[in-house]
Amino acid sequence: MEKIQIIAVIVSLLFLTYIGYLIIKGKLREEYAIIWIICTGILLIFSVWRKGLDFFANLLGVVAPPNIVFTAAIFAILIYLLHLSVVVSKLQSKTKILAQEIALLKQELDTLKKDSNSKK
Amino acid sequence: MPLSIAVVIPAYNEEASIASVIDEIQRLTLTTNYRIQAVVINDNSTDRTAEILAKLPCVAIHLPTNLGIGGAVQTGLMFAKKYNYDFAIQVDGDGQHPAEKIIELIHFSQKQQYDVVIGSRYLLGKGFQSTRLRRFGIRYFSWIHKLITGQKITDSTSGFRLLNKKAILAISEIYPDEYPEPEALIIYYKLKLRVGELPVEMRSRQGGKSSISTFASVYYLLKVTLAVIFTSCRKIA
């Protein structure tokens, strides 16, 4: 194994450990962790399997193998960012509904309190 | 049974003007046919709006987070729906809209059988006409609206709007966010609600700041254009 491979494997493993830690601490939900685990898995495979990149470059007819890495990585990042925007939009509409319901309930509670106070 | 009217007033940092807006509504002389209730939605104001509201004769709904004008108005419509109001009329908290026109809007809606009536600054061209840039924007929205629906609406961004019960029930759950007025018009069209306009003289704001700064107006233009186009493509149940 080359030096860079060892470094790559170590970094990937550290990353995987950190994801595990986040899940255990409840800071990352499993559904979002899946994609990170898969990505790390892919990184690990290519760190160990040096010829892998050339193999896929050959298969797809890419002249410079590193270009595959950039293209694939950027594409994956864009898709994931889009997914996150969808998640944020969903959250926003949910918090909006919550805020509105709370406000209406608070108002109702206030009137009820006032009514019962005036009856006393 | 008198007809009940909820005057929905979205208020974000309107400490300077909110009292006079409520006062104007209180001073309306109504026949026994109508029962009017001012409903202020305090959109998590950071000034003394909440404090002032506590002393005013109105229903005050305090949002726990700032939702923007769309979310605030929607809360008012939800209130109107919850308590079965016959009409909801949106009036800005900054004193731009003349409250004395409320009854006229209602008569107009009843007589012409309009589900939604918009108070328009531009039908007669009297009173406060807004800045040149904004007039251009409003003309542009009217043009897009006409392109999509074939309807002519002169003041598509006017927030002075009356909704009857049918319209309240139809839109309170799907009322758009952020800059909702032009978008809501498309929804009314898709829901086959009848929309009419009545000329209204507006004043320049009495206090507070516009929700749209000049810097944000480009964003506003783009956002609303997108929203209007996508809303017109969306299926609305």
mmCIF file of C-alpha atoms in Angstrom:
data_model
loop_
_atom_site.group_PDB
_atom_site.id
_atom_site.type_symbol
_atom_site.label_atom_id
_atom_site.label_comp_id
_atom_site.label_asym_id
_atom_site.label_seq_id
_atom_site.Cartn_x
_atom_site.Cartn_y
_atom_site.Cartn_z
ATOM 1 C CA MET A 1 0.000 0.000 0.000
ATOM 2 C CA GLU A 2 1.199 3.466 -0.842
ATOM 3 C CA LYS A 3 1.405 6.202 1.759
ATOM 4 C CA ILE A 4 -1.500 8.146 0.238
ATOM 5 C CA GLN A 5 -3.682 5.034 0.348
ATOM 6 C CA ILE A 6 -3.033 4.558 4.024
ATOM 7 C CA ILE A 7 -3.849 8.194 4.700
ATOM 8 C CA ALA A 8 -7.057 7.923 2.658
ATOM 9 C CA VAL A 9 -8.143 4.786 4.500
ATOM 10 C CA ILE A 10 -7.456 6.384 7.873
ATOM 11 C CA VAL A 11 -9.354 9.562 6.964
ATOM 12 C CA SER A 12 -12.312 7.546 5.680
ATOM 13 C CA LEU A 13 -12.390 5.459 8.831
ATOM 14 C CA LEU A 14 -12.203 8.559 11.015
ATOM 15 C CA PHE A 15 -15.055 10.074 9.049
ATOM 16 C CA LEU A 16 -17.096 6.888 9.498
ATOM 17 C CA THR A 17 -16.434 6.925 13.225
ATOM 18 C CA TYR A 18 -17.517 10.536 13.440
ATOM 19 C CA ILE A 19 -20.794 9.739 11.629
ATOM 20 C CA GLY A 20 -21.350 6.858 14.057
ATOM 21 C CA TYR A 21 -20.697 9.211 16.970
ATOM 22 C CA LEU A 22 -23.195 11.772 15.616
ATOM 23 C CA ILE A 23 -25.882 9.112 15.234
ATOM 24 C CA ILE A 24 -25.290 7.747 18.727
ATOM 25 C CA LYS A 25 -25.465 11.243 20.202
ATOM 26 C CA GLY A 26 -28.729 11.793 18.339
ATOM 27 C CA LYS A 27 -27.320 14.723 16.386
ATOM 28 C CA LEU A 28 -27.760 13.082 13.017
ATOM 29 C CA ARG A 29 -30.816 11.178 11.919
ATOM 30 C CA GLU A 30 -30.226 7.786 10.370
ATOM 31 C CA GLU A 31 -31.948 8.692 7.092
ATOM 32 C CA TYR A 32 -29.422 11.449 6.482
ATOM 33 C CA ALA A 33 -26.551 9.313 7.723
ATOM 34 C CA ILE A 34 -27.138 6.640 5.080
ATOM 35 C CA ILE A 35 -25.827 8.785 2.248
ATOM 36 C CA TRP A 36 -22.743 9.732 4.257
ATOM 37 C CA ILE A 37 -22.006 6.130 5.102
ATOM 38 C CA ILE A 38 -22.374 5.127 1.454
ATOM 39 C CA CYS A 39 -20.062 7.948 0.345
ATOM 40 C CA THR A 40 -17.462 6.978 2.900
ATOM 41 C CA GLY A 41 -17.788 3.374 1.773
ATOM 42 C CA ILE A 42 -17.040 4.396 -1.799
ATOM 43 C CA LEU A 43 -14.053 6.430 -0.624
ATOM 44 C CA LEU A 44 -12.772 3.422 1.300
ATOM 45 C CA ILE A 45 -13.121 1.106 -1.687
ATOM 46 C CA PHE A 46 -11.158 3.412 -3.936
ATOM 47 C CA SER A 47 -8.488 4.024 -1.298
ATOM 48 C CA VAL A 48 -7.804 0.320 -1.107
ATOM 49 C CA TRP A 49 -8.396 -0.575 -4.757
ATOM 50 C CA ARG A 50 -5.894 1.665 -6.539
ATOM 51 C CA LYS A 51 -6.639 0.349 -10.006
ATOM 52 C CA GLY A 52 -10.337 0.930 -9.496
ATOM 53 C CA LEU A 53 -10.311 4.476 -10.788
ATOM 54 C CA ASP A 54 -8.455 3.505 -13.954
ATOM 55 C CA PHE A 55 -10.845 0.603 -14.407
ATOM 56 C CA PHE A 56 -13.901 2.873 -14.410
ATOM 57 C CA ALA A 57 -12.141 5.522 -16.505
ATOM 58 C CA ASN A 58 -11.455 2.871 -19.112
ATOM 59 C CA LEU A 59 -14.980 1.555 -18.917
ATOM 60 C CA LEU A 60 -16.510 5.012 -19.488
ATOM 61 C CA GLY A 61 -13.873 6.176 -21.944
ATOM 62 C CA VAL A 62 -12.594 9.010 -19.756
ATOM 63 C CA VAL A 63 -9.054 10.065 -20.686
ATOM 64 C CA ALA A 64 -7.921 11.466 -17.342
ATOM 65 C CA PRO A 65 -9.175 9.228 -14.520
ATOM 66 C CA PRO A 66 -9.232 11.965 -11.805
ATOM 67 C CA ASN A 67 -11.890 13.770 -13.841
ATOM 68 C CA ILE A 68 -14.317 11.004 -12.950
ATOM 69 C CA VAL A 69 -13.758 11.755 -9.301
ATOM 70 C CA PHE A 70 -14.497 15.444 -9.716
ATOM 71 C CA THR A 71 -17.503 14.950 -11.962
ATOM 72 C CA ALA A 72 -19.040 12.289 -9.761
ATOM 73 C CA ALA A 73 -18.308 14.156 -6.549
ATOM 74 C CA ILE A 74 -19.719 17.471 -7.781
ATOM 75 C CA PHE A 75 -22.795 15.758 -9.150
ATOM 76 C CA ALA A 76 -23.383 13.908 -5.885
ATOM 77 C CA ILE A 77 -22.911 17.099 -3.880
ATOM 78 C CA LEU A 78 -25.376 19.027 -6.050
ATOM 79 C CA ILE A 79 -28.002 16.332 -5.721
ATOM 80 C CA TYR A 80 -27.530 16.195 -1.997
ATOM 81 C CA LEU A 81 -27.749 19.975 -1.673
ATOM 82 C CA LEU A 82 -30.988 19.914 -3.603
ATOM 83 C CA HIS A 83 -32.264 17.228 -1.292
ATOM 84 C CA LEU A 84 -31.348 19.393 1.694
ATOM 85 C CA SER A 85 -33.211 22.361 0.185
ATOM 86 C CA VAL A 86 -36.267 20.144 -0.088
ATOM 87 C CA VAL A 87 -35.850 19.091 3.545
ATOM 88 C CA VAL A 88 -35.507 22.723 4.653
ATOM 89 C CA SER A 89 -38.596 23.755 2.678
ATOM 90 C CA LYS A 90 -40.581 20.975 4.271
ATOM 91 C CA LEU A 91 -39.384 21.957 7.731
ATOM 92 C CA GLN A 92 -40.238 25.572 7.068
ATOM 93 C CA SER A 93 -43.816 24.789 6.134
ATOM 94 C CA LYS A 94 -44.149 22.540 9.163
ATOM 95 C CA THR A 95 -42.837 25.147 11.594
ATOM 96 C CA LYS A 96 -45.156 27.689 10.019
ATOM 97 C CA ILE A 97 -48.178 25.516 10.730
ATOM 98 C CA LEU A 98 -46.946 24.883 14.275
ATOM 99 C CA ALA A 99 -46.423 28.595 14.933
ATOM 100 C CA GLN A 100 -49.881 29.415 13.643
ATOM 101 C CA GLU A 101 -51.604 26.718 15.663
ATOM 102 C CA ILE A 102 -49.758 27.772 18.820
ATOM 103 C CA ALA A 103 -50.680 31.412 18.262
ATOM 104 C CA LEU A 104 -54.351 30.544 17.781
ATOM 105 C CA LEU A 105 -54.396 28.293 20.838
ATOM 106 C CA LYS A 106 -52.695 30.950 22.948
ATOM 107 C CA GLN A 107 -55.305 33.455 21.890
ATOM 108 C CA GLU A 108 -58.089 31.014 22.758
ATOM 109 C CA LEU A 109 -56.508 30.295 26.124
ATOM 110 C CA ASP A 110 -56.205 34.004 26.878
ATOM 111 C CA THR A 111 -59.893 34.604 26.187
ATOM 112 C CA LEU A 112 -60.865 31.599 28.287
ATOM 113 C CA LYS A 113 -58.734 32.866 31.167
ATOM 114 C CA LYS A 114 -60.225 36.332 30.910
ATOM 115 C CA ASP A 115 -63.749 34.889 30.847
ATOM 116 C CA SER A 116 -63.182 32.754 33.924
ATOM 117 C CA ASN A 117 -61.558 35.678 35.756
ATOM 118 C CA SER A 118 -64.480 37.940 35.050
ATOM 119 C CA LYS A 119 -66.913 35.299 36.352
ATOM 120 C CA LYS A 120 -65.131 35.050 39.704
ATOM 121 C CA MET B 1 -78.216 37.069 12.644
ATOM 122 C CA PRO B 2 -75.832 39.923 11.888
ATOM 123 C CA LEU B 3 -73.042 39.214 9.444
ATOM 124 C CA SER B 4 -69.709 38.877 11.175
ATOM 125 C CA ILE B 5 -66.615 40.569 9.778
ATOM 126 C CA ALA B 6 -63.073 39.797 10.853
ATOM 127 C CA VAL B 7 -60.697 42.628 10.050
ATOM 128 C CA VAL B 8 -57.403 40.811 9.681
ATOM 129 C CA ILE B 9 -54.484 43.133 10.424
ATOM 130 C CA PRO B 10 -50.988 41.712 10.005
ATOM 131 C CA ALA B 11 -48.620 43.762 12.144
ATOM 132 C CA TYR B 12 -44.859 43.635 12.299
ATOM 133 C CA ASN B 13 -43.312 46.472 14.302
ATOM 134 C CA GLU B 14 -46.281 48.791 13.868
ATOM 135 C CA GLU B 15 -46.194 50.459 17.299
ATOM 136 C CA ALA B 16 -46.582 53.890 15.691
ATOM 137 C CA SER B 17 -49.723 53.209 13.724
ATOM 138 C CA ILE B 18 -51.561 50.161 15.063
ATOM 139 C CA ALA B 19 -53.581 52.068 17.676
ATOM 140 C CA SER B 20 -54.975 54.504 15.138
ATOM 141 C CA VAL B 21 -55.828 51.667 12.736
ATOM 142 C CA ILE B 22 -57.845 49.914 15.448
ATOM 143 C CA ASP B 23 -59.392 53.186 16.491
ATOM 144 C CA GLU B 24 -60.529 53.834 12.945
ATOM 145 C CA ILE B 25 -62.212 50.444 12.822
ATOM 146 C CA GLN B 26 -63.845 51.003 16.212
ATOM 147 C CA ARG B 27 -65.283 54.298 15.050
ATOM 148 C CA LEU B 28 -67.013 52.769 12.028
ATOM 149 C CA THR B 29 -70.723 53.283 12.292
ATOM 150 C CA LEU B 30 -72.375 50.016 11.530
ATOM 151 C CA THR B 31 -75.980 49.074 11.129
ATOM 152 C CA THR B 32 -77.158 46.194 13.291
ATOM 153 C CA ASN B 33 -76.677 43.954 10.261
ATOM 154 C CA TYR B 34 -72.969 43.752 10.914
ATOM 155 C CA ARG B 35 -70.695 42.738 13.738
ATOM 156 C CA ILE B 36 -67.093 43.728 13.259
ATOM 157 C CA GLN B 37 -64.023 42.364 15.034
ATOM 158 C CA ALA B 38 -60.471 43.599 14.593
ATOM 159 C CA VAL B 39 -58.023 40.690 14.621
ATOM 160 C CA VAL B 40 -54.399 41.761 14.835
ATOM 161 C CA ILE B 41 -51.736 39.202 14.063
ATOM 162 C CA ASN B 42 -48.569 40.311 15.762
ATOM 163 C CA ASP B 43 -45.843 38.755 13.634
ATOM 164 C CA ASN B 44 -43.366 38.457 16.489
ATOM 165 C CA SER B 45 -42.719 42.210 16.562
ATOM 166 C CA THR B 46 -39.586 43.357 18.304
ATOM 167 C CA ASP B 47 -40.968 46.756 19.275
ATOM 168 C CA ARG B 48 -43.827 47.608 21.665
ATOM 169 C CA THR B 49 -46.594 46.336 19.360
ATOM 170 C CA ALA B 50 -47.570 43.504 21.728
ATOM 171 C CA GLU B 51 -47.731 45.839 24.718
ATOM 172 C CA ILE B 52 -49.893 48.321 22.850
ATOM 173 C CA LEU B 53 -52.196 45.585 21.577
ATOM 174 C CA ALA B 54 -52.969 44.425 25.106
ATOM 175 C CA LYS B 55 -54.742 47.720 25.786
ATOM 176 C CA LEU B 56 -56.645 47.887 22.506
ATOM 177 C CA PRO B 57 -60.145 46.567 21.851
ATOM 178 C CA CYS B 58 -59.142 43.815 19.468
ATOM 179 C CA VAL B 59 -58.303 40.146 19.280
ATOM 180 C CA ALA B 60 -54.518 39.878 19.427
ATOM 181 C CA ILE B 61 -52.844 36.784 18.042
ATOM 182 C CA HIS B 62 -49.159 36.636 18.816
ATOM 183 C CA LEU B 63 -47.056 34.491 16.507
ATOM 184 C CA PRO B 64 -44.157 32.850 18.338
ATOM 185 C CA THR B 65 -41.822 33.297 15.351
ATOM 186 C CA ASN B 66 -41.738 35.787 12.523
ATOM 187 C CA LEU B 67 -43.590 34.260 9.576
ATOM 188 C CA GLY B 68 -43.759 37.223 7.223
ATOM 189 C CA ILE B 69 -46.839 38.841 5.800
ATOM 190 C CA GLY B 70 -48.223 35.707 4.131
ATOM 191 C CA GLY B 71 -48.040 33.550 7.236
ATOM 192 C CA ALA B 72 -49.533 36.320 9.343
ATOM 193 C CA VAL B 73 -52.488 36.912 7.045
ATOM 194 C CA GLN B 74 -53.034 33.176 6.828
ATOM 195 C CA THR B 75 -53.232 33.013 10.620
ATOM 196 C CA GLY B 76 -55.954 35.652 10.493
ATOM 197 C CA LEU B 77 -57.834 33.638 7.890
ATOM 198 C CA MET B 78 -57.481 30.522 10.031
ATOM 199 C CA PHE B 79 -58.976 32.508 12.902
ATOM 200 C CA ALA B 80 -61.849 33.652 10.692
ATOM 201 C CA LYS B 81 -62.467 30.070 9.658
ATOM 202 C CA LYS B 82 -62.244 28.719 13.221
ATOM 203 C CA TYR B 83 -64.844 31.168 14.499
ATOM 204 C CA ASN B 84 -67.022 30.961 11.428
ATOM 205 C CA TYR B 85 -66.846 34.547 10.253
ATOM 206 C CA ASP B 86 -68.871 35.567 7.205
ATOM 207 C CA PHE B 87 -66.210 37.920 5.892
ATOM 208 C CA ALA B 88 -62.519 38.476 6.408
ATOM 209 C CA ILE B 89 -60.977 41.700 5.298
ATOM 210 C CA GLN B 90 -57.262 42.248 5.250
ATOM 211 C CA VAL B 91 -56.144 45.706 6.321
ATOM 212 C CA ASP B 92 -52.499 46.697 6.669
ATOM 213 C CA GLY B 93 -51.255 47.682 10.109
ATOM 214 C CA ASP B 94 -49.535 50.817 8.840
ATOM 215 C CA GLY B 95 -52.664 52.860 8.210
ATOM 216 C CA GLN B 96 -52.517 52.872 4.408
ATOM 217 C CA HIS B 97 -55.976 51.435 3.982
ATOM 218 C CA PRO B 98 -59.086 53.499 4.696
ATOM 219 C CA ALA B 99 -61.239 51.507 7.117
ATOM 220 C CA GLU B 100 -64.361 53.429 6.186
ATOM 221 C CA LYS B 101 -64.353 51.568 2.885
ATOM 222 C CA ILE B 102 -64.909 48.198 4.540
ATOM 223 C CA ILE B 103 -68.680 48.290 4.382
ATOM 224 C CA GLU B 104 -68.528 49.465 0.798
ATOM 225 C CA LEU B 105 -66.360 46.472 -0.088
ATOM 226 C CA ILE B 106 -68.873 44.159 1.543
ATOM 227 C CA HIS B 107 -71.834 45.710 -0.253
ATOM 228 C CA PHE B 108 -69.959 45.479 -3.503
ATOM 229 C CA SER B 109 -69.152 41.830 -2.902
ATOM 230 C CA GLN B 110 -72.753 40.999 -2.034
ATOM 231 C CA LYS B 111 -74.302 42.917 -4.878
ATOM 232 C CA GLN B 112 -71.944 41.699 -7.592
ATOM 233 C CA GLN B 113 -71.526 38.250 -6.052
ATOM 234 C CA TYR B 114 -67.792 38.526 -5.823
ATOM 235 C CA ASP B 115 -66.025 36.098 -3.507
ATOM 236 C CA VAL B 116 -62.975 38.324 -3.307
ATOM 237 C CA VAL B 117 -62.943 42.102 -3.599
ATOM 238 C CA ILE B 118 -59.684 44.023 -3.953
ATOM 239 C CA GLY B 119 -59.391 47.664 -3.001
ATOM 240 C CA SER B 120 -57.496 49.140 -5.929
ATOM 241 C CA ARG B 121 -55.400 52.297 -5.947
ATOM 242 C CA TYR B 122 -55.337 52.411 -9.706
ATOM 243 C CA LEU B 123 -58.924 52.038 -10.884
ATOM 244 C CA LEU B 124 -59.485 55.751 -10.465
ATOM 245 C CA GLY B 125 -55.894 56.793 -9.922
ATOM 246 C CA LYS B 126 -56.665 58.863 -6.826
ATOM 247 C CA GLY B 127 -54.833 59.061 -3.522
ATOM 248 C CA PHE B 128 -51.408 57.623 -2.766
ATOM 249 C CA GLN B 129 -50.056 55.944 -5.884
ATOM 250 C CA SER B 130 -46.765 54.546 -4.547
ATOM 251 C CA THR B 131 -43.367 55.187 -6.102
ATOM 252 C CA ARG B 132 -42.614 54.940 -9.788
ATOM 253 C CA LEU B 133 -40.581 51.767 -9.404
ATOM 254 C CA ARG B 134 -43.386 50.078 -7.533
ATOM 255 C CA ARG B 135 -45.996 51.194 -10.004
ATOM 256 C CA PHE B 136 -43.890 49.616 -12.698
ATOM 257 C CA GLY B 137 -43.703 46.392 -10.675
ATOM 258 C CA ILE B 138 -47.449 46.358 -10.120
ATOM 259 C CA ARG B 139 -48.119 46.933 -13.816
ATOM 260 C CA TYR B 140 -45.804 44.046 -14.578
ATOM 261 C CA PHE B 141 -47.678 41.745 -12.174
ATOM 262 C CA SER B 142 -50.985 42.781 -13.671
ATOM 263 C CA TRP B 143 -49.604 41.946 -17.082
ATOM 264 C CA ILE B 144 -48.428 38.475 -15.974
ATOM 265 C CA HIS B 145 -51.734 37.888 -14.254
ATOM 266 C CA LYS B 146 -53.612 38.755 -17.406
ATOM 267 C CA LEU B 147 -51.343 36.532 -19.462
ATOM 268 C CA ILE B 148 -52.078 33.544 -17.233
ATOM 269 C CA THR B 149 -55.728 34.081 -16.391
ATOM 270 C CA GLY B 150 -57.099 36.586 -18.885
ATOM 271 C CA GLN B 151 -58.441 38.603 -15.935
ATOM 272 C CA LYS B 152 -57.726 42.274 -15.605
ATOM 273 C CA ILE B 153 -56.594 43.201 -12.096
ATOM 274 C CA THR B 154 -55.243 46.743 -11.835
ATOM 275 C CA ASP B 155 -53.772 46.460 -8.334
ATOM 276 C CA SER B 156 -52.530 42.908 -7.961
ATOM 277 C CA THR B 157 -50.329 43.677 -4.962
ATOM 278 C CA SER B 158 -52.964 45.495 -2.953
ATOM 279 C CA GLY B 159 -53.279 44.068 0.527
ATOM 280 C CA PHE B 160 -56.698 45.617 1.046
ATOM 281 C CA ARG B 161 -58.861 42.615 0.291
ATOM 282 C CA LEU B 162 -62.191 41.226 1.274
ATOM 283 C CA LEU B 163 -62.890 37.509 1.296
ATOM 284 C CA ASN B 164 -66.307 36.024 1.798
ATOM 285 C CA LYS B 165 -66.853 32.784 3.652
ATOM 286 C CA LYS B 166 -66.477 30.659 0.562
ATOM 287 C CA ALA B 167 -63.096 32.229 -0.186
ATOM 288 C CA ILE B 168 -61.945 31.942 3.452
ATOM 289 C CA LEU B 169 -62.730 28.245 3.561
ATOM 290 C CA ALA B 170 -61.081 27.645 0.199
ATOM 291 C CA ILE B 171 -57.791 29.413 0.804
ATOM 292 C CA SER B 172 -57.056 29.462 4.528
ATOM 293 C CA GLU B 173 -55.097 26.215 4.361
ATOM 294 C CA ILE B 174 -53.127 26.962 1.212
ATOM 295 C CA TYR B 175 -52.510 30.681 1.520
ATOM 296 C CA PRO B 176 -49.083 31.485 0.044
ATOM 297 C CA ASP B 177 -46.026 32.625 2.045
ATOM 298 C CA GLU B 178 -43.789 35.619 1.928
ATOM 299 C CA TYR B 179 -45.177 38.043 -0.708
ATOM 300 C CA PRO B 180 -48.570 36.448 -1.125
ATOM 301 C CA GLU B 181 -50.825 38.901 -2.940
ATOM 302 C CA PRO B 182 -50.221 38.221 -6.645
ATOM 303 C CA GLU B 183 -49.880 34.508 -5.961
ATOM 304 C CA ALA B 184 -53.149 34.389 -4.050
ATOM 305 C CA LEU B 185 -54.905 35.895 -7.068
ATOM 306 C CA ILE B 186 -53.806 32.952 -9.192
ATOM 307 C CA ILE B 187 -55.125 30.569 -6.554
ATOM 308 C CA TYR B 188 -58.486 32.363 -6.514
ATOM 309 C CA TYR B 189 -58.605 32.033 -10.263
ATOM 310 C CA LYS B 190 -57.814 28.332 -10.123
ATOM 311 C CA LEU B 191 -60.411 27.794 -7.417
ATOM 312 C CA LYS B 192 -62.903 29.558 -9.688
ATOM 313 C CA LEU B 193 -63.627 32.248 -7.106
ATOM 314 C CA ARG B 194 -65.012 35.468 -8.493
ATOM 315 C CA VAL B 195 -62.649 38.394 -8.006
ATOM 316 C CA GLY B 196 -63.659 42.037 -8.343
ATOM 317 C CA GLU B 197 -61.976 45.370 -7.792
ATOM 318 C CA LEU B 198 -63.276 48.523 -6.192
ATOM 319 C CA PRO B 199 -61.505 51.876 -6.393
ATOM 320 C CA VAL B 200 -60.009 52.943 -3.081
ATOM 321 C CA GLU B 201 -57.958 55.968 -2.138
ATOM 322 C CA MET B 202 -54.974 54.921 -0.104
ATOM 323 C CA ARG B 203 -52.731 56.974 2.108
ATOM 324 C CA SER B 204 -48.987 56.794 2.417
ATOM 325 C CA ARG B 205 -47.969 54.720 5.416
ATOM 326 C CA GLN B 206 -48.344 56.422 8.792
ATOM 327 C CA GLY B 207 -45.501 54.618 10.481
ATOM 328 C CA GLY B 208 -43.253 51.587 10.333
ATOM 329 C CA LYS B 209 -41.370 50.316 7.342
ATOM 330 C CA SER B 210 -42.466 48.614 4.159
ATOM 331 C CA SER B 211 -41.896 44.885 4.095
ATOM 332 C CA ILE B 212 -40.089 45.396 0.784
ATOM 333 C CA SER B 213 -36.968 47.540 0.690
ATOM 334 C CA THR B 214 -35.664 48.856 -2.621
ATOM 335 C CA PHE B 215 -32.799 46.436 -2.447
ATOM 336 C CA ALA B 216 -35.155 43.508 -2.005
ATOM 337 C CA SER B 217 -37.448 44.588 -4.815
ATOM 338 C CA VAL B 218 -35.488 42.725 -7.473
ATOM 339 C CA TYR B 219 -35.730 39.577 -5.395
ATOM 340 C CA TYR B 220 -39.416 40.315 -4.869
ATOM 341 C CA LEU B 221 -39.989 40.634 -8.609
ATOM 342 C CA LEU B 222 -38.213 37.359 -9.349
ATOM 343 C CA LYS B 223 -39.715 35.431 -6.468
ATOM 344 C CA VAL B 224 -43.258 36.497 -7.245
ATOM 345 C CA THR B 225 -42.824 35.821 -10.958
ATOM 346 C CA LEU B 226 -41.643 32.296 -10.220
ATOM 347 C CA ALA B 227 -44.325 31.749 -7.606
ATOM 348 C CA VAL B 228 -47.064 32.955 -9.928
ATOM 349 C CA ILE B 229 -45.911 30.766 -12.804
ATOM 350 C CA PHE B 230 -45.509 27.675 -10.654
ATOM 351 C CA THR B 231 -48.775 28.240 -8.845
ATOM 352 C CA SER B 232 -50.522 28.406 -12.189
ATOM 353 C CA CYS B 233 -49.035 24.993 -13.062
ATOM 354 C CA ARG B 234 -49.844 23.461 -9.696
ATOM 355 C CA LYS B 235 -52.935 21.409 -9.125
ATOM 356 C CA ILE B 236 -55.062 23.022 -6.479
ATOM 357 C CA ALA B 237 -57.642 20.829 -4.832
#
